[in-house]
Structure formats: C-alpha cells, structure tokens
CSV table of C-alpha atoms and ligand atoms in Angstrom, one decimal:
chain,number,residue,atom,x,y,z
S,247,MET,CA,0.0,0.0,0.0
S,248,LYS,CA,1.2,3.5,-0.8
S,249,PHE,CA,1.0,5.7,2.3
S,250,GLU,CA,1.2,9.4,2.6
S,251,ASN,CA,2.2,11.5,5.6
S,252,THR,CA,-0.8,13.8,5.4
S,253,LEU,CA,-3.9,14.4,7.5
S,254,GLN,CA,-6.0,14.0,4.4
S,255,PHE,CA,-4.6,10.6,3.6
S,256,ALA,CA,-5.1,9.4,7.3
S,257,ARG,CA,-8.7,10.6,7.2
S,258,THR,CA,-9.4,8.8,4.0
S,259,MET,CA,-8.1,5.6,5.5
S,260,ASP,CA,-10.3,6.2,8.6
S,261,ASN,CA,-13.3,6.7,6.4
S,262,LYS,CA,-12.7,3.4,4.7
S,263,ASP,CA,-12.1,1.6,8.0
S,264,PRO,CA,-14.9,-1.0,8.8
S,265,LEU,CA,-14.0,-0.6,12.5
S,266,ARG,CA,-14.3,3.2,12.6
S,267,SER,CA,-17.6,3.1,14.5
S,268,TYR,CA,-16.0,1.0,17.2
S,269,ARG,CA,-13.7,3.8,18.4
S,270,LYS,CA,-16.9,5.2,20.1
S,271,GLU,CA,-17.3,2.0,22.0
S,272,PHE,CA,-14.3,2.8,24.2
S,273,HIS,CA,-13.5,5.4,26.9
S,274,PHE,CA,-10.4,7.5,26.0
S,275,PRO,CA,-8.3,9.2,28.7
S,276,GLU,CA,-7.8,12.9,28.0
S,277,VAL,CA,-4.9,15.3,28.2
S,278,ASP,CA,-5.8,19.0,28.0
S,279,GLY,CA,-9.4,18.1,27.1
S,280,GLN,CA,-8.3,16.0,24.1
S,281,PRO,CA,-8.5,12.2,23.8
S,282,VAL,CA,-5.0,10.8,24.0
S,283,ILE,CA,-3.2,8.8,21.3
S,284,TYR,CA,-3.2,5.5,23.0
S,285,PHE,CA,-0.2,3.2,22.3
S,286,THR,CA,-0.4,1.0,25.4
S,287,GLY,CA,-3.2,-1.4,24.6
S,288,ASN,CA,-0.5,-4.0,24.9
S,289,SER,CA,-0.3,-3.2,28.6
S,290,LEU,CA,-3.8,-2.2,29.6
S,291,GLY,CA,-6.5,-2.1,26.9
S,292,LEU,CA,-9.0,0.8,27.0
S,293,GLN,CA,-12.4,0.4,28.8
S,294,PRO,CA,-15.3,-0.7,26.6
S,295,LYS,CA,-18.2,1.6,27.4
S,296,ARG,CA,-20.5,-1.4,27.7
S,297,ALA,CA,-18.4,-2.9,30.5
S,298,LYS,CA,-20.1,-0.8,33.1
S,299,ASP,CA,-23.6,-2.1,32.1
S,300,TYR,CA,-22.4,-5.7,32.6
S,301,ILE,CA,-21.1,-4.9,36.0
S,302,ASP,CA,-24.2,-2.9,37.0
S,303,GLU,CA,-26.3,-5.9,36.0
S,304,VAL,CA,-24.4,-8.2,38.4
S,305,MET,CA,-24.6,-5.6,41.2
S,306,ALA,CA,-28.4,-5.2,40.6
S,307,ASP,CA,-29.0,-8.9,40.6
S,308,TRP,CA,-27.0,-9.3,43.7
S,309,ALA,CA,-28.9,-6.5,45.4
S,310,LYS,CA,-32.3,-7.9,44.4
S,311,MET,CA,-31.6,-11.6,44.8
S,312,GLY,CA,-28.7,-12.3,47.1
S,313,VAL,CA,-27.7,-15.9,46.9
S,314,GLU,CA,-30.6,-16.7,44.5
S,315,GLY,CA,-28.6,-14.8,41.8
S,316,HIS,CA,-26.6,-18.0,41.4
S,317,PHE,CA,-29.5,-19.5,39.6
S,318,TYR,CA,-32.0,-16.7,38.8
S,319,ALA,CA,-29.9,-13.7,37.8
S,320,GLU,CA,-30.4,-12.4,34.3
S,321,LYS,CA,-27.2,-14.3,33.5
S,322,PRO,CA,-27.0,-16.9,36.3
S,323,TRP,CA,-23.7,-16.9,38.1
S,324,TRP,CA,-23.3,-20.6,38.5
S,325,ASP,CA,-22.4,-21.0,34.8
S,326,TYR,CA,-21.6,-17.4,34.0
S,327,HIS,CA,-18.1,-18.3,33.0
S,328,GLU,CA,-19.4,-20.6,30.2
S,329,ARG,CA,-20.6,-17.5,28.3
S,330,LEU,CA,-17.0,-16.4,27.8
S,331,ALA,CA,-15.6,-19.7,26.5
S,332,GLY,CA,-17.5,-19.6,23.1
S,333,PRO,CA,-16.4,-16.1,21.9
S,334,LEU,CA,-12.9,-16.6,23.4
S,335,ALA,CA,-12.5,-20.0,21.7
S,336,LYS,CA,-13.0,-18.2,18.4
S,337,VAL,CA,-10.2,-15.6,19.3
S,338,VAL,CA,-7.7,-18.3,20.0
S,339,GLY,CA,-8.7,-20.9,17.4
S,340,ALA,CA,-9.9,-23.6,19.8
S,341,LYS,CA,-13.0,-25.7,20.4
S,342,GLN,CA,-15.2,-24.2,23.1
S,343,HIS,CA,-14.6,-27.0,25.5
S,344,GLU,CA,-10.9,-26.5,25.3
S,345,VAL,CA,-11.1,-23.0,26.8
S,346,VAL,CA,-11.8,-21.8,30.3
S,347,VAL,CA,-11.6,-18.4,31.9
S,348,MET,CA,-10.2,-18.5,35.5
S,349,ASN,CA,-7.6,-17.1,37.9
S,350,THR,CA,-4.8,-14.9,36.6
S,351,LEU,CA,-2.1,-15.7,34.1
S,352,THR,CA,0.9,-16.6,36.2
S,353,VAL,CA,-1.5,-18.7,38.5
S,354,ASN,CA,-2.8,-20.6,35.4
S,355,LEU,CA,0.7,-21.2,34.1
S,356,HIS,CA,1.6,-22.8,37.5
S,357,LEU,CA,-1.6,-24.9,37.5
S,358,LEU,CA,-1.0,-26.1,33.9
S,359,MET,CA,2.6,-26.9,34.8
S,360,VAL,CA,1.2,-29.3,37.4
S,361,SER,CA,-0.3,-31.3,34.5
S,362,PHE,CA,2.2,-30.7,31.8
S,363,TYR,CA,5.6,-30.6,33.4
S,364,ARG,CA,6.2,-34.0,34.8
S,365,PRO,CA,10.0,-34.3,34.6
S,366,THR,CA,11.8,-37.6,34.8
S,367,ALA,CA,15.5,-38.2,35.1
S,368,PRO,CA,16.2,-38.4,31.4
S,369,ARG,CA,13.6,-35.9,30.3
S,370,PHE,CA,13.5,-32.9,32.5
S,371,LYS,CA,14.5,-29.9,30.5
S,372,ILE,CA,12.4,-26.8,29.5
S,373,LEU,CA,13.1,-24.6,26.6
S,374,CYS,CA,12.1,-20.9,26.5
S,375,GLU,CA,13.3,-17.8,24.8
S,376,GLU,CA,16.1,-15.7,26.5
S,377,LYS,CA,14.8,-12.7,28.5
S,378,ALA,CA,11.3,-14.1,28.7
S,379,PHE,CA,8.8,-11.9,30.7
S,380,PRO,CA,10.1,-11.9,34.3
S,381,SER,CA,7.0,-13.6,35.7
S,382,ASP,CA,7.4,-16.5,33.3
S,383,GLN,CA,11.0,-16.9,34.3
S,384,TYR,CA,10.2,-16.9,38.0
S,385,MET,CA,7.4,-19.4,37.3
S,386,LEU,CA,9.6,-21.8,35.3
S,387,LYS,CA,12.5,-21.6,37.7
S,388,SER,CA,10.4,-22.2,40.7
S,389,GLN,CA,8.6,-25.2,39.0
S,390,ILE,CA,12.0,-26.7,38.2
S,391,ARG,CA,13.2,-26.3,41.8
S,392,TYR,CA,9.9,-27.6,43.1
S,393,HIS,CA,10.6,-30.8,41.2
S,394,GLY,CA,14.1,-31.0,42.6
S,395,TYR,CA,16.1,-30.0,39.6
S,396,ASP,CA,18.5,-27.1,39.1
S,397,PRO,CA,17.3,-24.3,36.8
S,398,LYS,CA,20.9,-23.8,35.6
S,399,GLU,CA,20.8,-27.3,34.1
S,400,ALA,CA,17.1,-27.7,33.3
S,401,LEU,CA,16.1,-24.3,31.8
S,402,ILE,CA,17.5,-23.8,28.3
S,403,GLU,CA,17.1,-20.4,26.7
S,404,VAL,CA,17.2,-19.8,23.0
S,405,LYS,CA,19.4,-16.8,22.4
S,406,LYS,CA,19.3,-14.1,19.8
S,407,ARG,CA,22.2,-13.9,17.4
S,408,GLU,CA,25.1,-11.5,18.2
S,409,GLY,CA,24.1,-7.9,17.4
S,410,GLU,CA,20.5,-8.8,16.5
S,411,HIS,CA,17.2,-7.9,18.3
S,412,HIS,CA,15.1,-10.9,17.3
S,413,TRP,CA,15.1,-14.7,17.3
S,414,HIS,CA,15.3,-17.0,14.3
S,415,THR,CA,12.8,-19.8,14.2
S,416,GLU,CA,15.5,-22.1,12.8
S,417,ASP,CA,17.6,-21.5,16.0
S,418,VAL,CA,14.6,-22.5,18.2
S,419,ILE,CA,14.1,-25.6,16.1
S,420,ARG,CA,17.8,-26.5,16.1
S,421,GLU,CA,17.8,-26.2,19.9
S,422,ILE,CA,14.7,-28.5,20.2
S,423,GLU,CA,16.4,-31.1,18.0
S,424,ALA,CA,19.6,-30.9,19.9
S,425,LEU,CA,17.8,-31.4,23.2
S,426,GLY,CA,15.9,-34.4,21.8
S,427,ASN,CA,14.7,-36.8,24.5
S,428,GLU,CA,16.0,-34.6,27.3
S,429,LEU,CA,13.3,-32.1,26.4
S,430,ALA,CA,10.2,-32.3,28.6
S,431,LEU,CA,8.5,-29.0,27.6
S,432,VAL,CA,8.7,-26.0,25.4
S,433,LEU,CA,7.1,-23.0,27.0
S,434,MET,CA,7.5,-19.6,25.3
S,435,GLY,CA,5.7,-16.3,24.8
S,436,GLY,CA,3.8,-16.5,21.5
S,437,VAL,CA,4.5,-12.8,20.9
S,438,ASN,CA,7.6,-11.4,22.8
S,439,TYR,CA,6.6,-8.5,25.0
S,440,TYR,CA,9.8,-6.5,24.4
S,441,ASN,CA,10.4,-6.6,20.7
S,442,GLY,CA,6.9,-7.5,19.6
S,443,GLN,CA,8.1,-10.5,17.6
S,444,VAL,CA,5.5,-13.2,16.7
S,445,PHE,CA,7.1,-16.6,17.0
S,446,ASP,CA,6.2,-19.3,14.4
S,447,MET,CA,4.1,-21.1,16.9
S,448,GLU,CA,3.0,-23.8,14.4
S,449,ALA,CA,6.5,-24.8,13.3
S,450,ILE,CA,7.9,-24.7,16.9
S,451,THR,CA,5.0,-26.7,18.2
S,452,LYS,CA,5.5,-29.3,15.5
S,453,ALA,CA,9.2,-29.6,16.1
S,454,ALA,CA,8.7,-30.0,19.9
S,455,LYS,CA,6.0,-32.7,19.3
S,456,ASP,CA,8.4,-34.5,17.0
S,457,ALA,CA,11.0,-34.5,19.8
S,458,GLY,CA,8.4,-36.1,22.1
S,459,ALA,CA,8.0,-33.0,24.3
S,460,LEU,CA,4.9,-31.1,25.4
S,461,VAL,CA,4.3,-27.5,24.3
S,462,GLY,CA,2.7,-24.6,26.1
S,463,TRP,CA,2.4,-21.0,25.0
S,464,ASP,CA,2.1,-17.8,27.0
S,465,LEU,CA,-0.2,-15.7,24.8
S,466,ALA,CA,-0.3,-12.5,26.9
S,467,HIS,CA,0.7,-10.4,23.9
S,468,ALA,CA,-0.8,-12.6,21.2
S,469,VAL,CA,-4.4,-13.0,22.2
S,470,GLY,CA,-6.6,-10.5,20.4
S,471,ASN,CA,-3.6,-9.4,18.4
S,472,VAL,CA,-2.5,-12.2,16.0
S,473,ASP,CA,-4.0,-15.2,14.4
S,474,LEU,CA,-4.1,-18.2,16.7
S,475,GLU,CA,-5.1,-21.8,15.7
S,476,LEU,CA,-4.3,-23.5,19.0
S,477,HIS,CA,-6.4,-26.6,18.3
S,478,ASP,CA,-5.1,-27.2,14.7
S,479,TRP,CA,-1.5,-26.5,15.7
S,480,ASN,CA,-1.8,-29.3,18.2
S,481,VAL,CA,-0.6,-27.1,21.1
S,482,ASP,CA,-0.9,-28.9,24.5
S,483,PHE,CA,-1.8,-26.0,26.6
S,484,ALA,CA,-1.8,-22.2,26.7
S,485,ALA,CA,-2.7,-19.3,29.0
S,486,TRP,CA,-3.1,-15.6,28.5
S,487,CYS,CA,-4.2,-12.5,30.4
S,488,SER,CA,-7.2,-10.5,29.3
S,489,TYR,CA,-6.3,-7.0,30.2
S,490,LYS,CA,-4.0,-6.3,27.3
S,491,TYR,CA,-5.5,-6.5,23.8
S,492,MET,CA,-8.6,-8.1,25.2
S,493,ASN,CA,-9.6,-4.9,27.1
S,494,SER,CA,-11.1,-6.7,30.1
S,495,GLY,CA,-9.9,-4.4,32.9
S,496,PRO,CA,-6.9,-4.1,35.2
S,497,GLY,CA,-5.6,-7.5,36.6
S,498,ASN,CA,-8.6,-9.3,35.2
S,499,ALA,CA,-9.1,-13.0,34.7
S,500,SER,CA,-6.9,-15.2,32.6
S,501,GLY,CA,-7.9,-17.6,29.9
S,502,ALA,CA,-6.5,-21.1,29.6
S,503,PHE,CA,-6.5,-23.7,26.8
S,504,VAL,CA,-6.1,-27.4,27.1
S,505,HIS,CA,-6.1,-29.5,23.9
S,506,GLU,CA,-9.0,-31.9,23.8
S,507,ARG,CA,-6.8,-34.9,23.7
S,508,HIS,CA,-5.9,-34.3,27.3
S,509,LEU,CA,-9.5,-33.6,28.5
S,510,ASN,CA,-10.5,-37.2,29.1
S,511,ASN,CA,-7.2,-38.5,30.4
S,512,LYS,CA,-8.2,-40.0,33.7
S,513,GLU,CA,-4.5,-40.3,34.7
S,514,ILE,CA,-3.6,-36.7,34.3
S,515,ALA,CA,-2.0,-34.9,37.3
S,516,ARG,CA,-4.0,-31.9,38.2
S,517,PHE,CA,-4.8,-29.7,41.2
S,518,GLU,CA,-8.5,-29.9,41.7
S,519,GLY,CA,-11.4,-27.9,43.2
S,520,TRP,CA,-15.2,-28.1,43.2
S,521,TRP,CA,-15.7,-25.9,40.2
S,522,GLY,CA,-13.8,-28.5,38.1
S,523,THR,CA,-16.1,-31.4,39.0
S,524,SER,CA,-19.0,-32.4,36.9
S,525,LYS,CA,-21.7,-29.7,37.1
S,526,GLU,CA,-24.5,-32.3,37.0
S,527,THR,CA,-23.4,-33.7,40.4
S,528,ARG,CA,-21.5,-30.7,41.8
S,529,PHE,CA,-24.1,-29.7,44.3
S,530,LEU,CA,-24.6,-33.3,45.6
S,531,MET,CA,-21.4,-32.4,47.4
S,532,LYS,CA,-19.9,-35.9,46.9
S,533,PRO,CA,-16.4,-36.7,47.9
S,534,GLU,CA,-15.3,-38.1,44.5
S,535,PHE,CA,-14.0,-35.7,41.9
S,536,GLU,CA,-15.6,-36.3,38.5
S,537,PRO,CA,-13.8,-34.0,36.1
S,538,MET,CA,-15.7,-31.8,33.7
S,539,PRO,CA,-15.2,-33.1,30.1
S,540,SER,CA,-13.7,-29.7,29.3
S,541,ALA,CA,-10.9,-27.3,30.3
S,542,ASP,CA,-13.3,-26.4,33.2
S,543,ALA,CA,-11.8,-29.5,35.0
S,544,TRP,CA,-8.8,-27.2,35.8
S,545,GLN,CA,-11.1,-24.6,37.5
S,546,LEU,CA,-10.8,-24.6,41.3
S,547,SER,CA,-13.2,-22.0,42.8
S,548,ASN,CA,-16.5,-20.5,41.9
S,549,PRO,CA,-15.6,-17.6,39.6
S,550,PRO,CA,-15.4,-13.9,40.4
S,551,ILE,CA,-18.5,-12.7,38.6
S,552,LEU,CA,-17.8,-9.0,39.0
S,553,SER,CA,-14.5,-9.6,37.1
S,554,LEU,CA,-16.0,-11.7,34.4
S,555,ALA,CA,-18.7,-9.2,33.7
S,556,PRO,CA,-16.5,-6.5,32.0
S,557,TYR,CA,-14.5,-9.3,30.3
S,558,LEU,CA,-17.8,-10.7,28.8
S,559,ALA,CA,-18.7,-7.2,27.7
S,560,SER,CA,-15.4,-6.9,25.8
S,561,LEU,CA,-15.9,-10.4,24.3
S,562,THR,CA,-19.2,-9.3,22.8
S,563,LEU,CA,-17.2,-6.7,20.8
S,564,PHE,CA,-14.7,-9.3,19.6
S,565,ASP,CA,-17.6,-11.5,18.6
S,566,GLU,CA,-19.3,-8.8,16.6
S,567,VAL,CA,-16.2,-7.9,14.7
S,568,GLY,CA,-14.2,-11.1,14.4
S,569,MET,CA,-10.4,-11.5,14.4
S,570,ASP,CA,-10.1,-11.4,10.6
S,571,VAL,CA,-11.3,-7.8,10.4
S,572,LEU,CA,-9.1,-6.8,13.4
S,573,ILE,CA,-6.0,-8.4,11.9
S,574,LYS,CA,-6.6,-6.8,8.5
S,575,LYS,CA,-6.8,-3.4,10.0
S,576,ARG,CA,-3.9,-4.1,12.3
S,577,LYS,CA,-1.6,-4.8,9.4
S,578,ALA,CA,-2.6,-1.5,7.7
S,579,LEU,CA,-2.4,0.5,10.9
S,580,THR,CA,0.9,-0.8,12.0
S,581,GLY,CA,2.3,-0.5,8.5
S,582,TYR,CA,1.2,3.2,8.5
S,583,LEU,CA,2.8,3.8,11.9
S,584,GLU,CA,6.1,2.3,10.5
S,585,PHE,CA,5.9,4.6,7.5
S,586,ILE,CA,5.3,7.6,9.7
S,587,LEU,CA,8.2,6.7,11.9
S,588,ASN,CA,10.5,6.4,8.9
S,589,GLU,CA,9.2,9.7,7.5
S,590,ILE,CA,9.8,11.6,10.7
S,591,ASP,CA,13.2,9.9,11.0
S,592,LYS,CA,14.2,11.2,7.6
S,593,GLU,CA,12.8,14.7,8.2
S,594,THR,CA,14.5,15.2,11.5
S,595,GLU,CA,17.6,13.3,10.6
S,596,SER,CA,17.4,11.2,13.8
S,597,THR,CA,18.2,7.5,14.1
S,598,PHE,CA,15.1,5.6,15.3
S,599,GLU,CA,15.6,1.9,14.9
S,600,ILE,CA,12.6,-0.3,14.7
S,601,ILE,CA,13.7,-3.5,16.4
S,602,THR,CA,10.5,-5.4,15.7
S,603,PRO,CA,11.0,-7.9,12.9
S,604,ASN,CA,8.5,-8.5,10.1
S,605,ALA,CA,6.9,-11.3,12.0
S,606,ARG,CA,4.9,-8.9,14.1
S,607,GLY,CA,1.5,-8.1,15.5
S,608,CYS,CA,0.5,-4.5,16.2
S,609,GLN,CA,3.5,-3.5,18.3
S,610,LEU,CA,6.5,-1.7,17.1
S,611,SER,CA,9.5,-1.4,19.5
S,612,VAL,CA,11.7,1.5,18.7
S,613,PHE,CA,15.3,2.2,19.8
S,614,LEU,CA,15.7,6.0,20.2
S,615,HIS,CA,19.3,6.3,19.5
S,616,GLY,CA,20.6,9.7,20.6
S,617,GLN,CA,17.2,10.4,22.2
S,618,GLY,CA,16.1,9.3,25.6
S,619,ARG,CA,13.8,9.9,28.5
S,620,PRO,CA,13.2,13.6,27.6
S,621,LEU,CA,11.5,12.6,24.3
S,622,PHE,CA,9.4,10.1,26.1
S,623,ASP,CA,8.4,12.7,28.7
S,624,PHE,CA,7.6,15.1,25.9
S,625,LEU,CA,5.3,12.6,24.2
S,626,MET,CA,3.4,11.8,27.4
S,627,LYS,CA,3.0,15.6,28.2
S,628,ASN,CA,1.5,16.0,24.7
S,629,GLY,CA,-1.1,13.3,24.9
S,630,VAL,CA,0.8,10.4,23.5
S,631,ILE,CA,0.6,7.4,25.8
S,632,VAL,CA,3.5,5.1,25.1
S,633,ASP,CA,5.7,3.0,27.3
S,634,TRP,CA,9.3,3.1,28.1
S,635,ARG,CA,11.7,0.2,28.5
S,636,GLU,CA,15.3,0.4,29.5
S,637,PRO,CA,17.8,1.3,28.1
S,638,ASN,CA,15.9,3.6,25.6
S,639,VAL,CA,13.2,1.7,23.9
S,640,ILE,CA,9.6,2.9,23.4
S,641,ARG,CA,6.9,0.4,22.6
S,642,LEU,CA,4.1,1.6,20.4
S,643,ALA,CA,1.1,-0.7,20.1
S,644,PRO,CA,-1.8,0.8,18.1
S,645,ALA,CA,-4.7,-1.5,19.0
S,646,PRO,CA,-6.9,-1.7,15.8
S,647,PHE,CA,-10.1,-1.8,17.8
S,648,TYR,CA,-9.9,1.9,18.8
S,649,CYS,CA,-6.8,3.5,17.3
S,650,SER,CA,-7.2,5.5,14.1
S,651,PHE,CA,-5.0,6.4,11.1
S,652,GLU,CA,-5.4,10.0,12.1
S,653,ASP,CA,-3.9,9.1,15.5
S,654,MET,CA,-0.8,7.8,13.7
S,655,TYR,CA,-0.5,11.0,11.6
S,656,ARG,CA,-0.9,13.2,14.7
S,657,PHE,CA,1.6,11.1,16.6
S,658,GLY,CA,4.1,11.8,13.8
S,659,GLN,CA,3.6,15.5,14.1
S,660,ILE,CA,4.1,15.5,17.9
S,661,LEU,CA,7.1,13.3,17.5
S,662,LYS,CA,8.7,15.7,15.1
S,663,GLN,CA,8.2,18.5,17.4
S,664,GLY,CA,9.6,16.5,20.3
S,665,VAL,CA,12.7,15.6,18.5
S,666,ARG,CA,13.3,19.2,17.5
S,667,THR,CA,12.6,20.6,21.0
S,668,GLU,CA,14.6,18.1,23.1
K,920,LIG,C1,1.6,-9.4,30.9
K,920,LIG,C2,2.4,-10.7,31.0
K,920,LIG,C3,2.3,-11.4,32.2
K,920,LIG,C4,1.5,-10.9,33.4
K,920,LIG,O1,1.2,-11.9,34.3
K,920,LIG,P1,0.0,-11.8,35.3
K,920,LIG,O2,0.1,-13.1,36.0
K,920,LIG,O3,-1.2,-11.5,34.6
K,920,LIG,O4,0.4,-10.6,36.2
K,920,LIG,C5,2.9,-12.6,32.2
K,920,LIG,N1,3.6,-13.1,31.1
K,920,LIG,C6,3.7,-12.4,30.0
K,920,LIG,C7,4.5,-12.9,28.8
K,920,LIG,C8,3.1,-11.1,29.9
K,920,LIG,O5,3.2,-10.4,28.8
C-alpha cells in the first residue's frame, strides 16, 4: 500500500475503515481536554463503554436476589463463565470445551505446569526464549526447583544472534532437536513483550512434538492481536491474560487452553477444586471428583462474577467484529505507523531503529538512538501514551479496535516537534 504523511490521507483511511464506529465503544483518557493517542493497549486495553452495564447488571442482581442470583440472575452466576468460552475460543482458534476463563495468568501457568511438566531423570529440560517476561522466568525456575532440579541445568534459553534484536525460528528448532529426548517441555511467549516478535508457533509446536516434548504458549501479547489456531497447531496448553489486547480491565481474569486430547485423560495430574467437578453432580457435594469433560476441569473455585462481567462485555465486541477484520486493520495501521516513523526519522535526521521484525502483531518497539527519556516525557505531556523500557526503547502498540490512522499521523507531528525541541 502506498502511504502518505498527510492528515487528508489518514482521514481517507479512517473513512474506509470498517472498524471506525468501534472507536466510540471505548473510553479514551484525555490530556488538556483532548482524547489521547493510546499506544499502550499491549499493557492495559481501554475500557469498553458497555463494561459498566455488565457490572451494573451483576450488582443489581446481587442487590435484588442475594444468593438466588446464582440460579435466577439475568445471567445466572453458576455457569456465567461458560458465556465467555465460546467467543474466546474463536479468538484463539480452539473448540469451546478447550477454553476456560479463570484465575490470573501466572497462576494458570503454574496450574497447567502441574499437569504438563512431569520431569523424569532423562527428560526434565524446559526450553524458553532468553529474557522471557520476568514472571514467566520466575514461574519456570520455581517449578523446576519444586521438582528437585536445578534451573541452571534444566532451563534452556534460545538466544538471539550476536548484534540482533530478534530470534530466528530455525535457531529455536535446532535447539529443540539438539535437546531431543531430554526435552520435557517447550514454553515460550507467542509474541515477545519486548520486541513485539511473533514466533512461528505452528512450526515450533510441531518440532517440539516431533521431539516427544509437550508444548505450552504464554499468549499474553498474542491474544486479540494475532491469528491463533491452537487446536489445529496441536498445542498442548496455553494461557493468557485478558487486560492487554482483550480490554477486560486491570488485573482481570486469565484464559486457559487445554487441547481436547488431554481432556479425558483420567491419569492426568492436576490440582482440583469443586468448580472442576461435573456440574451435574457438583451440588450433591460428593467426595469423589468427576472431572468436567472440558478445560473447566482445571477450575478450582467458583468464579469472580464481577470480574467476568467486563470481560464478557469486551468479548461481545470481539464476537461482533471477528479476528479477521481486526487483523486486516492491524496490518494496515501498524504499516502506517512504521511509515510515519520512517518519514519523521528522515525529516528530523534522527536515528530511530525499529527492532520489531517483520513477523509482528500491532506493536513496534523503537530504539531511540541519541534520544532518551526527555523525548518520552515530551510525548506523554503532549497526549501520546507510550511505554518506556530500559535502556531507551519505546513500545508503540496501536490496537486496531480503537486507534485510528489520524492518531498515527498526529503522533508523527508530535514526535517531530519532540525531536526538535529536546
Ligand atoms: C503481561 C504478562 C504477564 C503478566 O502476568 P500476570 O500473572 O497477569 O500478572 C505474564 N507473562 C507475559 C509474557 C506477559 O506479557
């Protein structure tokens, strides 16, 4: 596509955008009475306006009915979580019974490791990418120690090549093949939080299965952002948070995926609770656990309905729009942002370096060579919400649901001013 760095071009793109009416579905923070240019949907997605209605409904049902709301609320609470599984399964390419919404991300990774990391003396190693998100590193190392192994020996990290900012799929696969039957598990981030790289999940999953290992993906930065086909790719398990591109609200519930081939495995190791037992007999309060024939078997407690409410509201938006439309706009919008960055780079003779490779979702991570914290502060003061990562990287993630082409153009103008002032 041929882009132009003009307001008119940006507005033409917005007029053609099938998602343009969805911008109004979200609350935008304001700076000096103007809606901000929001680039941090990869950290906390904006609030869908309909979220409040969904929460209000639960509050009203609770006020009117008390405990009876479990069965007689407008959306009864005892199976409220099931309403989320259908739309969410479409977002991640799963069958509905392979998906459950519960807990938070790191908690779910730990719970899934109980089932899918069962190290033995010959096969105990875990492969991940170097500099994985810190919580994932802590999770993996503590799991390894919990099983009596030494993370220095058991945790293998795929490195980037000297002087490069991204990973090569072939390096991941070579490492998998080299580990062979010592490899118990591959657990990586599907989209890297720092450089925005999308890993070739399908190829890596296949290589790991060929080596006889299990495969899990942390999809925190992937869900709602890139195409996922978890079932068809044969992934064993996955988990993700919902407050980034899924716009569910701060710290809100995580989603988990378990491939259907594991669902009826009676031998599987699992930590269990009453919301994982068969719903037909749950309230008979029997001592035996009869697992739900779905990912719900991993659920422990009765779910936090007030948290699920805004998440469900957000999922109705995803269901209306569909990932295909979001992905199509994402490609154009991020392409336009890249173009704008390069234009401003030329005009101001600075040296921005986009370290995100072509395998990307909506995020661009940019090294501000020769610029630093003052430029970041300038952007924030002027209504551009970005995030800063040491040493001097800004991450820009224009979420296609609510960001516009005009936002990208205006960002370029503010950036230009910032570079010249600082
Ligand atoms: C955001 C993110 C997390 C956050 O974990 P929580 O348990 O939700 O706090 C974990 N891992 C990755 C890769 C992330 O991007």
